[in-house]
Amino acid sequence: MGKSTITLRGFFHVKIGEIGKDGKLRVVGDSGLSENTMTNVGLDKGVCAVFAQTTGSQFARSLILGTQTNAVNATQTALSGPG
């Protein structure tokens, strides 16, 4: 049997809203769909291990978007700049 390859990429979409005087939520900012870096830890513990149902798998309780001062690296476990 041939070798299989699966490619997984991360994306985010942020909408910022405010409650109007009529009590309805209206969107005041929209990032559109943007590509995000998926870290090796996120791929290993948060995706592969969850699907394989292995010990040590982790479900995300929260996700953080931030900026950093240097190039993004998939081996990082924290942001290097302000979050």
PDB file of N, CA and C in Angstrom:
ATOM      1  N   MET A   1       0.851  -1.185   0.000  1.00  0.00           N
ATOM      2  CA  MET A   1       0.000   0.000   0.000  1.00  0.00           C
ATOM      3  C   MET A   1       0.891   1.241   0.000  1.00  0.00           C
ATOM      4  N   GLY A   2       0.466   2.290  -0.696  1.00  0.00           N
ATOM      5  CA  GLY A   2       1.234   3.524  -0.814  1.00  0.00           C
ATOM      6  C   GLY A   2       1.217   4.356   0.451  1.00  0.00           C
ATOM      7  N   LYS A   3       2.127   5.281   0.530  1.00  0.00           N
ATOM      8  CA  LYS A   3       2.239   6.182   1.673  1.00  0.00           C
ATOM      9  C   LYS A   3       1.145   7.246   1.612  1.00  0.00           C
ATOM     10  N   SER A   4       0.497   7.493   2.749  1.00  0.00           N
ATOM     11  CA  SER A   4      -0.540   8.528   2.833  1.00  0.00           C
ATOM     12  C   SER A   4       0.020   9.761   3.519  1.00  0.00           C
ATOM     13  N   THR A   5      -0.411  10.904   3.086  1.00  0.00           N
ATOM     14  CA  THR A   5      -0.008  12.159   3.706  1.00  0.00           C
ATOM     15  C   THR A   5      -1.253  12.984   4.006  1.00  0.00           C
ATOM     16  N   ILE A   6      -1.309  13.498   5.206  1.00  0.00           N
ATOM     17  CA  ILE A   6      -2.406  14.388   5.598  1.00  0.00           C
ATOM     18  C   ILE A   6      -1.798  15.737   5.939  1.00  0.00           C
ATOM     19  N   THR A   7      -2.338  16.775   5.384  1.00  0.00           N
ATOM     20  CA  THR A   7      -1.885  18.128   5.682  1.00  0.00           C
ATOM     21  C   THR A   7      -2.951  18.833   6.501  1.00  0.00           C
ATOM     22  N   LEU A   8      -2.542  19.447   7.588  1.00  0.00           N
ATOM     23  CA  LEU A   8      -3.460  20.161   8.467  1.00  0.00           C
ATOM     24  C   LEU A   8      -2.944  21.574   8.636  1.00  0.00           C
ATOM     25  N   ARG A   9      -3.819  22.542   8.429  1.00  0.00           N
ATOM     26  CA  ARG A   9      -3.437  23.946   8.583  1.00  0.00           C
ATOM     27  C   ARG A   9      -4.404  24.619   9.537  1.00  0.00           C
ATOM     28  N   GLY A  10      -3.919  25.617  10.253  1.00  0.00           N
ATOM     29  CA  GLY A  10      -4.755  26.354  11.198  1.00  0.00           C
ATOM     30  C   GLY A  10      -5.251  27.660  10.598  1.00  0.00           C
ATOM     31  N   PHE A  11      -6.490  27.999  10.930  1.00  0.00           N
ATOM     32  CA  PHE A  11      -7.088  29.246  10.479  1.00  0.00           C
ATOM     33  C   PHE A  11      -7.849  29.886  11.632  1.00  0.00           C
ATOM     34  N   PHE A  12      -8.054  31.180  11.562  1.00  0.00           N
ATOM     35  CA  PHE A  12      -8.903  31.857  12.540  1.00  0.00           C
ATOM     36  C   PHE A  12      -9.761  32.898  11.844  1.00  0.00           C
ATOM     37  N   HIS A  13     -10.868  33.197  12.472  1.00  0.00           N
ATOM     38  CA  HIS A  13     -11.794  34.213  11.986  1.00  0.00           C
ATOM     39  C   HIS A  13     -12.349  34.916  13.221  1.00  0.00           C
ATOM     40  N   VAL A  14     -12.103  36.198  13.341  1.00  0.00           N
ATOM     41  CA  VAL A  14     -12.532  36.957  14.514  1.00  0.00           C
ATOM     42  C   VAL A  14     -13.547  38.016  14.093  1.00  0.00           C
ATOM     43  N   LYS A  15     -14.652  38.062  14.806  1.00  0.00           N
ATOM     44  CA  LYS A  15     -15.637  39.129  14.619  1.00  0.00           C
ATOM     45  C   LYS A  15     -15.757  39.873  15.942  1.00  0.00           C
ATOM     46  N   ILE A  16     -15.763  41.191  15.864  1.00  0.00           N
ATOM     47  CA  ILE A  16     -15.928  42.032  17.053  1.00  0.00           C
ATOM     48  C   ILE A  16     -17.310  42.658  16.974  1.00  0.00           C
ATOM     49  N   GLY A  17     -18.060  42.543  18.053  1.00  0.00           N
ATOM     50  CA  GLY A  17     -19.416  43.068  18.043  1.00  0.00           C
ATOM     51  C   GLY A  17     -19.700  43.964  19.220  1.00  0.00           C
ATOM     52  N   GLU A  18     -20.760  44.716  19.114  1.00  0.00           N
ATOM     53  CA  GLU A  18     -21.240  45.545  20.220  1.00  0.00           C
ATOM     54  C   GLU A  18     -22.767  45.514  20.211  1.00  0.00           C
ATOM     55  N   ILE A  19     -23.308  45.679  21.387  1.00  0.00           N
ATOM     56  CA  ILE A  19     -24.761  45.698  21.529  1.00  0.00           C
ATOM     57  C   ILE A  19     -25.257  47.104  21.218  1.00  0.00           C
ATOM     58  N   GLY A  20     -26.163  47.201  20.255  1.00  0.00           N
ATOM     59  CA  GLY A  20     -26.727  48.491  19.875  1.00  0.00           C
ATOM     60  C   GLY A  20     -27.822  48.935  20.834  1.00  0.00           C
ATOM     61  N   LYS A  21     -28.318  50.128  20.662  1.00  0.00           N
ATOM     62  CA  LYS A  21     -29.387  50.663  21.504  1.00  0.00           C
ATOM     63  C   LYS A  21     -30.657  49.838  21.399  1.00  0.00           C
ATOM     64  N   ASP A  22     -30.804  49.135  20.284  1.00  0.00           N
ATOM     65  CA  ASP A  22     -31.977  48.286  20.101  1.00  0.00           C
ATOM     66  C   ASP A  22     -31.811  46.919  20.768  1.00  0.00           C
ATOM     67  N   GLY A  23     -30.655  46.701  21.418  1.00  0.00           N
ATOM     68  CA  GLY A  23     -30.401  45.447  22.111  1.00  0.00           C
ATOM     69  C   GLY A  23     -29.864  44.344  21.226  1.00  0.00           C
ATOM     70  N   LYS A  24     -29.650  44.636  19.963  1.00  0.00           N
ATOM     71  CA  LYS A  24     -29.149  43.630  19.032  1.00  0.00           C
ATOM     72  C   LYS A  24     -27.647  43.768  18.859  1.00  0.00           C
ATOM     73  N   LEU A  25     -27.008  42.627  18.638  1.00  0.00           N
ATOM     74  CA  LEU A  25     -25.570  42.605  18.409  1.00  0.00           C
ATOM     75  C   LEU A  25     -25.284  42.989  16.962  1.00  0.00           C
ATOM     76  N   ARG A  26     -24.367  43.924  16.782  1.00  0.00           N
ATOM     77  CA  ARG A  26     -23.960  44.284  15.426  1.00  0.00           C
ATOM     78  C   ARG A  26     -22.447  44.151  15.320  1.00  0.00           C
ATOM     79  N   VAL A  27     -21.990  43.674  14.181  1.00  0.00           N
ATOM     80  CA  VAL A  27     -20.566  43.463  13.945  1.00  0.00           C
ATOM     81  C   VAL A  27     -19.915  44.794  13.598  1.00  0.00           C
ATOM     82  N   VAL A  28     -18.850  45.139  14.335  1.00  0.00           N
ATOM     83  CA  VAL A  28     -18.135  46.387  14.083  1.00  0.00           C
ATOM     84  C   VAL A  28     -16.721  46.135  13.551  1.00  0.00           C
ATOM     85  N   GLY A  29     -16.296  44.886  13.564  1.00  0.00           N
ATOM     86  CA  GLY A  29     -14.985  44.527  13.030  1.00  0.00           C
ATOM     87  C   GLY A  29     -14.981  43.073  12.610  1.00  0.00           C
ATOM     88  N   ASP A  30     -14.284  42.767  11.538  1.00  0.00           N
ATOM     89  CA  ASP A  30     -14.242  41.408  11.029  1.00  0.00           C
ATOM     90  C   ASP A  30     -12.869  41.167  10.400  1.00  0.00           C
ATOM     91  N   SER A  31     -12.139  40.193  10.917  1.00  0.00           N
ATOM     92  CA  SER A  31     -10.796  39.918  10.417  1.00  0.00           C
ATOM     93  C   SER A  31     -10.780  39.184   9.090  1.00  0.00           C
ATOM     94  N   GLY A  32     -11.901  38.557   8.746  1.00  0.00           N
ATOM     95  CA  GLY A  32     -11.885  37.658   7.595  1.00  0.00           C
ATOM     96  C   GLY A  32     -11.158  36.384   7.988  1.00  0.00           C
ATOM     97  N   LEU A  33     -11.006  35.466   7.093  1.00  0.00           N
ATOM     98  CA  LEU A  33     -10.331  34.206   7.364  1.00  0.00           C
ATOM     99  C   LEU A  33      -8.839  34.393   7.163  1.00  0.00           C
ATOM    100  N   SER A  34      -8.053  34.086   8.187  1.00  0.00           N
ATOM    101  CA  SER A  34      -6.602  34.259   8.124  1.00  0.00           C
ATOM    102  C   SER A  34      -5.905  32.971   8.540  1.00  0.00           C
ATOM    103  N   GLU A  35      -4.774  32.689   7.908  1.00  0.00           N
ATOM    104  CA  GLU A  35      -4.021  31.492   8.251  1.00  0.00           C
ATOM    105  C   GLU A  35      -3.260  31.714   9.557  1.00  0.00           C
ATOM    106  N   ASN A  36      -3.168  30.679  10.354  1.00  0.00           N
ATOM    107  CA  ASN A  36      -2.494  30.731  11.637  1.00  0.00           C
ATOM    108  C   ASN A  36      -1.529  29.561  11.712  1.00  0.00           C
ATOM    109  N   THR A  37      -0.472  29.712  12.484  1.00  0.00           N
ATOM    110  CA  THR A  37       0.492  28.631  12.647  1.00  0.00           C
ATOM    111  C   THR A  37      -0.012  27.627  13.667  1.00  0.00           C
ATOM    112  N   MET A  38       0.046  26.364  13.328  1.00  0.00           N
ATOM    113  CA  MET A  38      -0.286  25.313  14.277  1.00  0.00           C
ATOM    114  C   MET A  38       1.034  24.796  14.827  1.00  0.00           C
ATOM    115  N   THR A  39       1.186  24.825  16.140  1.00  0.00           N
ATOM    116  CA  THR A  39       2.432  24.375  16.748  1.00  0.00           C
ATOM    117  C   THR A  39       2.519  22.852  16.744  1.00  0.00           C
ATOM    118  N   ASN A  40       3.734  22.353  16.895  1.00  0.00           N
ATOM    119  CA  ASN A  40       3.946  20.908  16.946  1.00  0.00           C
ATOM    120  C   ASN A  40       3.200  20.285  18.129  1.00  0.00           C
ATOM    121  N   VAL A  41       3.204  20.977  19.287  1.00  0.00           N
ATOM    122  CA  VAL A  41       2.496  20.470  20.463  1.00  0.00           C
ATOM    123  C   VAL A  41       0.997  20.421  20.197  1.00  0.00           C
ATOM    124  N   GLY A  42       0.454  21.453  19.574  1.00  0.00           N
ATOM    125  CA  GLY A  42      -0.969  21.472  19.250  1.00  0.00           C
ATOM    126  C   GLY A  42      -1.341  20.365  18.287  1.00  0.00           C
ATOM    127  N   LEU A  43      -0.491  20.118  17.317  1.00  0.00           N
ATOM    128  CA  LEU A  43      -0.745  19.058  16.347  1.00  0.00           C
ATOM    129  C   LEU A  43      -0.657  17.688  17.006  1.00  0.00           C
ATOM    130  N   ASP A  44       0.384  17.483  17.821  1.00  0.00           N
ATOM    131  CA  ASP A  44       0.606  16.180  18.450  1.00  0.00           C
ATOM    132  C   ASP A  44      -0.418  15.865  19.535  1.00  0.00           C
ATOM    133  N   LYS A  45      -0.549  16.770  20.522  1.00  0.00           N
ATOM    134  CA  LYS A  45      -1.417  16.511  21.680  1.00  0.00           C
ATOM    135  C   LYS A  45      -2.872  16.875  21.433  1.00  0.00           C
ATOM    136  N   GLY A  46      -3.107  17.890  20.623  1.00  0.00           N
ATOM    137  CA  GLY A  46      -4.457  18.386  20.458  1.00  0.00           C
ATOM    138  C   GLY A  46      -5.204  17.846  19.268  1.00  0.00           C
ATOM    139  N   VAL A  47      -4.515  17.285  18.307  1.00  0.00           N
ATOM    140  CA  VAL A  47      -5.194  16.772  17.121  1.00  0.00           C
ATOM    141  C   VAL A  47      -4.964  15.268  16.989  1.00  0.00           C
ATOM    142  N   CYS A  48      -3.724  14.867  16.780  1.00  0.00           N
ATOM    143  CA  CYS A  48      -3.423  13.449  16.527  1.00  0.00           C
ATOM    144  C   CYS A  48      -3.811  12.565  17.709  1.00  0.00           C
ATOM    145  N   ALA A  49      -3.423  12.947  18.919  1.00  0.00           N
ATOM    146  CA  ALA A  49      -3.700  12.118  20.093  1.00  0.00           C
ATOM    147  C   ALA A  49      -5.189  12.043  20.404  1.00  0.00           C
ATOM    148  N   VAL A  50      -5.923  13.128  20.169  1.00  0.00           N
ATOM    149  CA  VAL A  50      -7.367  13.119  20.414  1.00  0.00           C
ATOM    150  C   VAL A  50      -8.050  12.152  19.460  1.00  0.00           C
ATOM    151  N   PHE A  51      -7.702  12.210  18.186  1.00  0.00           N
ATOM    152  CA  PHE A  51      -8.312  11.300  17.211  1.00  0.00           C
ATOM    153  C   PHE A  51      -7.933   9.849  17.487  1.00  0.00           C
ATOM    154  N   ALA A  52      -6.703   9.633  17.952  1.00  0.00           N
ATOM    155  CA  ALA A  52      -6.251   8.275  18.245  1.00  0.00           C
ATOM    156  C   ALA A  52      -6.714   7.816  19.631  1.00  0.00           C
ATOM    157  N   GLN A  53      -7.295   8.726  20.418  1.00  0.00           N
ATOM    158  CA  GLN A  53      -7.777   8.454  21.772  1.00  0.00           C
ATOM    159  C   GLN A  53      -6.659   7.890  22.652  1.00  0.00           C
ATOM    160  N   THR A  54      -5.493   8.518  22.599  1.00  0.00           N
ATOM    161  CA  THR A  54      -4.359   8.053  23.385  1.00  0.00           C
ATOM    162  C   THR A  54      -4.258   8.797  24.703  1.00  0.00           C
ATOM    163  N   THR A  55      -3.562   8.195  25.651  1.00  0.00           N
ATOM    164  CA  THR A  55      -3.295   8.832  26.932  1.00  0.00           C
ATOM    165  C   THR A  55      -2.443  10.073  26.687  1.00  0.00           C
ATOM    166  N   GLY A  56      -2.769  11.148  27.363  1.00  0.00           N
ATOM    167  CA  GLY A  56      -2.018  12.387  27.210  1.00  0.00           C
ATOM    168  C   GLY A  56      -2.598  13.331  26.182  1.00  0.00           C
ATOM    169  N   SER A  57      -3.682  12.917  25.513  1.00  0.00           N
ATOM    170  CA  SER A  57      -4.305  13.828  24.560  1.00  0.00           C
ATOM    171  C   SER A  57      -4.940  14.987  25.309  1.00  0.00           C
ATOM    172  N   GLN A  58      -5.040  16.120  24.663  1.00  0.00           N
ATOM    173  CA  GLN A  58      -5.533  17.332  25.317  1.00  0.00           C
ATOM    174  C   GLN A  58      -6.568  18.025  24.449  1.00  0.00           C
ATOM    175  N   PHE A  59      -7.668  18.449  25.076  1.00  0.00           N
ATOM    176  CA  PHE A  59      -8.662  19.262  24.383  1.00  0.00           C
ATOM    177  C   PHE A  59      -8.381  20.723  24.701  1.00  0.00           C
ATOM    178  N   ALA A  60      -8.527  21.580  23.725  1.00  0.00           N
ATOM    179  CA  ALA A  60      -8.303  23.009  23.950  1.00  0.00           C
ATOM    180  C   ALA A  60      -9.430  23.588  24.788  1.00  0.00           C
ATOM    181  N   ARG A  61      -9.089  24.254  25.870  1.00  0.00           N
ATOM    182  CA  ARG A  61     -10.077  24.972  26.669  1.00  0.00           C
ATOM    183  C   ARG A  61     -10.169  26.415  26.222  1.00  0.00           C
ATOM    184  N   SER A  62      -9.085  26.913  25.666  1.00  0.00           N
ATOM    185  CA  SER A  62      -9.077  28.272  25.134  1.00  0.00           C
ATOM    186  C   SER A  62      -7.999  28.361  24.063  1.00  0.00           C
ATOM    187  N   LEU A  63      -8.157  29.325  23.202  1.00  0.00           N
ATOM    188  CA  LEU A  63      -7.171  29.584  22.161  1.00  0.00           C
ATOM    189  C   LEU A  63      -6.759  31.034  22.273  1.00  0.00           C
ATOM    190  N   ILE A  64      -5.517  31.318  21.980  1.00  0.00           N
ATOM    191  CA  ILE A  64      -5.001  32.678  22.127  1.00  0.00           C
ATOM    192  C   ILE A  64      -4.499  33.185  20.782  1.00  0.00           C
ATOM    193  N   LEU A  65      -4.949  34.359  20.427  1.00  0.00           N
ATOM    194  CA  LEU A  65      -4.404  35.057  19.266  1.00  0.00           C
ATOM    195  C   LEU A  65      -3.540  36.189  19.797  1.00  0.00           C
ATOM    196  N   GLY A  66      -2.413  36.382  19.213  1.00  0.00           N
ATOM    197  CA  GLY A  66      -1.543  37.446  19.696  1.00  0.00           C
ATOM    198  C   GLY A  66      -0.551  37.838  18.625  1.00  0.00           C
ATOM    199  N   THR A  67       0.323  38.732  19.006  1.00  0.00           N
ATOM    200  CA  THR A  67       1.391  39.167  18.109  1.00  0.00           C
ATOM    201  C   THR A  67       2.709  38.818  18.764  1.00  0.00           C
ATOM    202  N   GLN A  68       3.724  38.753  17.975  1.00  0.00           N
ATOM    203  CA  GLN A  68       5.046  38.543  18.546  1.00  0.00           C
ATOM    204  C   GLN A  68       6.058  39.303  17.726  1.00  0.00           C
ATOM    205  N   THR A  69       7.257  39.437  18.282  1.00  0.00           N
ATOM    206  CA  THR A  69       8.259  40.308  17.679  1.00  0.00           C
ATOM    207  C   THR A  69       9.169  39.605  16.685  1.00  0.00           C
ATOM    208  N   ASN A  70       9.151  38.262  16.651  1.00  0.00           N
ATOM    209  CA  ASN A  70       9.994  37.551  15.687  1.00  0.00           C
ATOM    210  C   ASN A  70       9.150  36.585  14.863  1.00  0.00           C
ATOM    211  N   ALA A  71       9.771  35.919  13.925  1.00  0.00           N
ATOM    212  CA  ALA A  71       9.047  35.006  13.034  1.00  0.00           C
ATOM    213  C   ALA A  71       8.410  33.860  13.823  1.00  0.00           C
ATOM    214  N   VAL A  72       7.254  33.436  13.384  1.00  0.00           N
ATOM    215  CA  VAL A  72       6.544  32.341  14.025  1.00  0.00           C
ATOM    216  C   VAL A  72       7.287  31.037  13.760  1.00  0.00           C
ATOM    217  N   ASN A  73       7.343  30.197  14.784  1.00  0.00           N
ATOM    218  CA  ASN A  73       8.032  28.921  14.690  1.00  0.00           C
ATOM    219  C   ASN A  73       7.117  27.839  15.251  1.00  0.00           C
ATOM    220  N   ALA A  74       6.892  26.771  14.535  1.00  0.00           N
ATOM    221  CA  ALA A  74       5.968  25.722  14.964  1.00  0.00           C
ATOM    222  C   ALA A  74       6.414  25.005  16.234  1.00  0.00           C
ATOM    223  N   THR A  75       7.689  25.172  16.632  1.00  0.00           N
ATOM    224  CA  THR A  75       8.169  24.504  17.846  1.00  0.00           C
ATOM    225  C   THR A  75       7.915  25.331  19.105  1.00  0.00           C
ATOM    226  N   GLN A  76       7.417  26.550  18.960  1.00  0.00           N
ATOM    227  CA  GLN A  76       7.141  27.406  20.117  1.00  0.00           C
ATOM    228  C   GLN A  76       5.992  26.852  20.952  1.00  0.00           C
ATOM    229  N   THR A  77       6.046  27.127  22.253  1.00  0.00           N
ATOM    230  CA  THR A  77       4.941  26.789  23.148  1.00  0.00           C
ATOM    231  C   THR A  77       4.354  28.046  23.790  1.00  0.00           C
ATOM    232  N   ALA A  78       4.909  29.213  23.472  1.00  0.00           N
ATOM    233  CA  ALA A  78       4.395  30.489  23.981  1.00  0.00           C
ATOM    234  C   ALA A  78       4.750  31.593  22.992  1.00  0.00           C
ATOM    235  N   LEU A  79       4.004  32.700  23.065  1.00  0.00           N
ATOM    236  CA  LEU A  79       4.314  33.851  22.222  1.00  0.00           C
ATOM    237  C   LEU A  79       5.545  34.560  22.740  1.00  0.00           C
ATOM    238  N   SER A  80       6.348  35.128  21.844  1.00  0.00           N
ATOM    239  CA  SER A  80       7.556  35.827  22.269  1.00  0.00           C
ATOM    240  C   SER A  80       7.342  37.323  22.467  1.00  0.00           C
ATOM    241  N   GLY A  81       6.152  37.810  22.142  1.00  0.00           N
ATOM    242  CA  GLY A  81       5.882  39.233  22.287  1.00  0.00           C
ATOM    243  C   GLY A  81       4.566  39.448  23.018  1.00  0.00           C
ATOM    244  N   PRO A  82       4.020  40.647  22.951  1.00  0.00           N
ATOM    245  CA  PRO A  82       2.778  40.921  23.649  1.00  0.00           C
ATOM    246  C   PRO A  82       1.642  40.070  23.099  1.00  0.00           C
ATOM    247  N   GLY A  83       0.764  39.620  24.003  1.00  0.00           N
ATOM    248  CA  GLY A  83      -0.362  38.769  23.601  1.00  0.00           C
ATOM    249  C   GLY A  83      -1.611  39.558  23.406  1.00  0.00           C
TER     250      GLY A  83
END
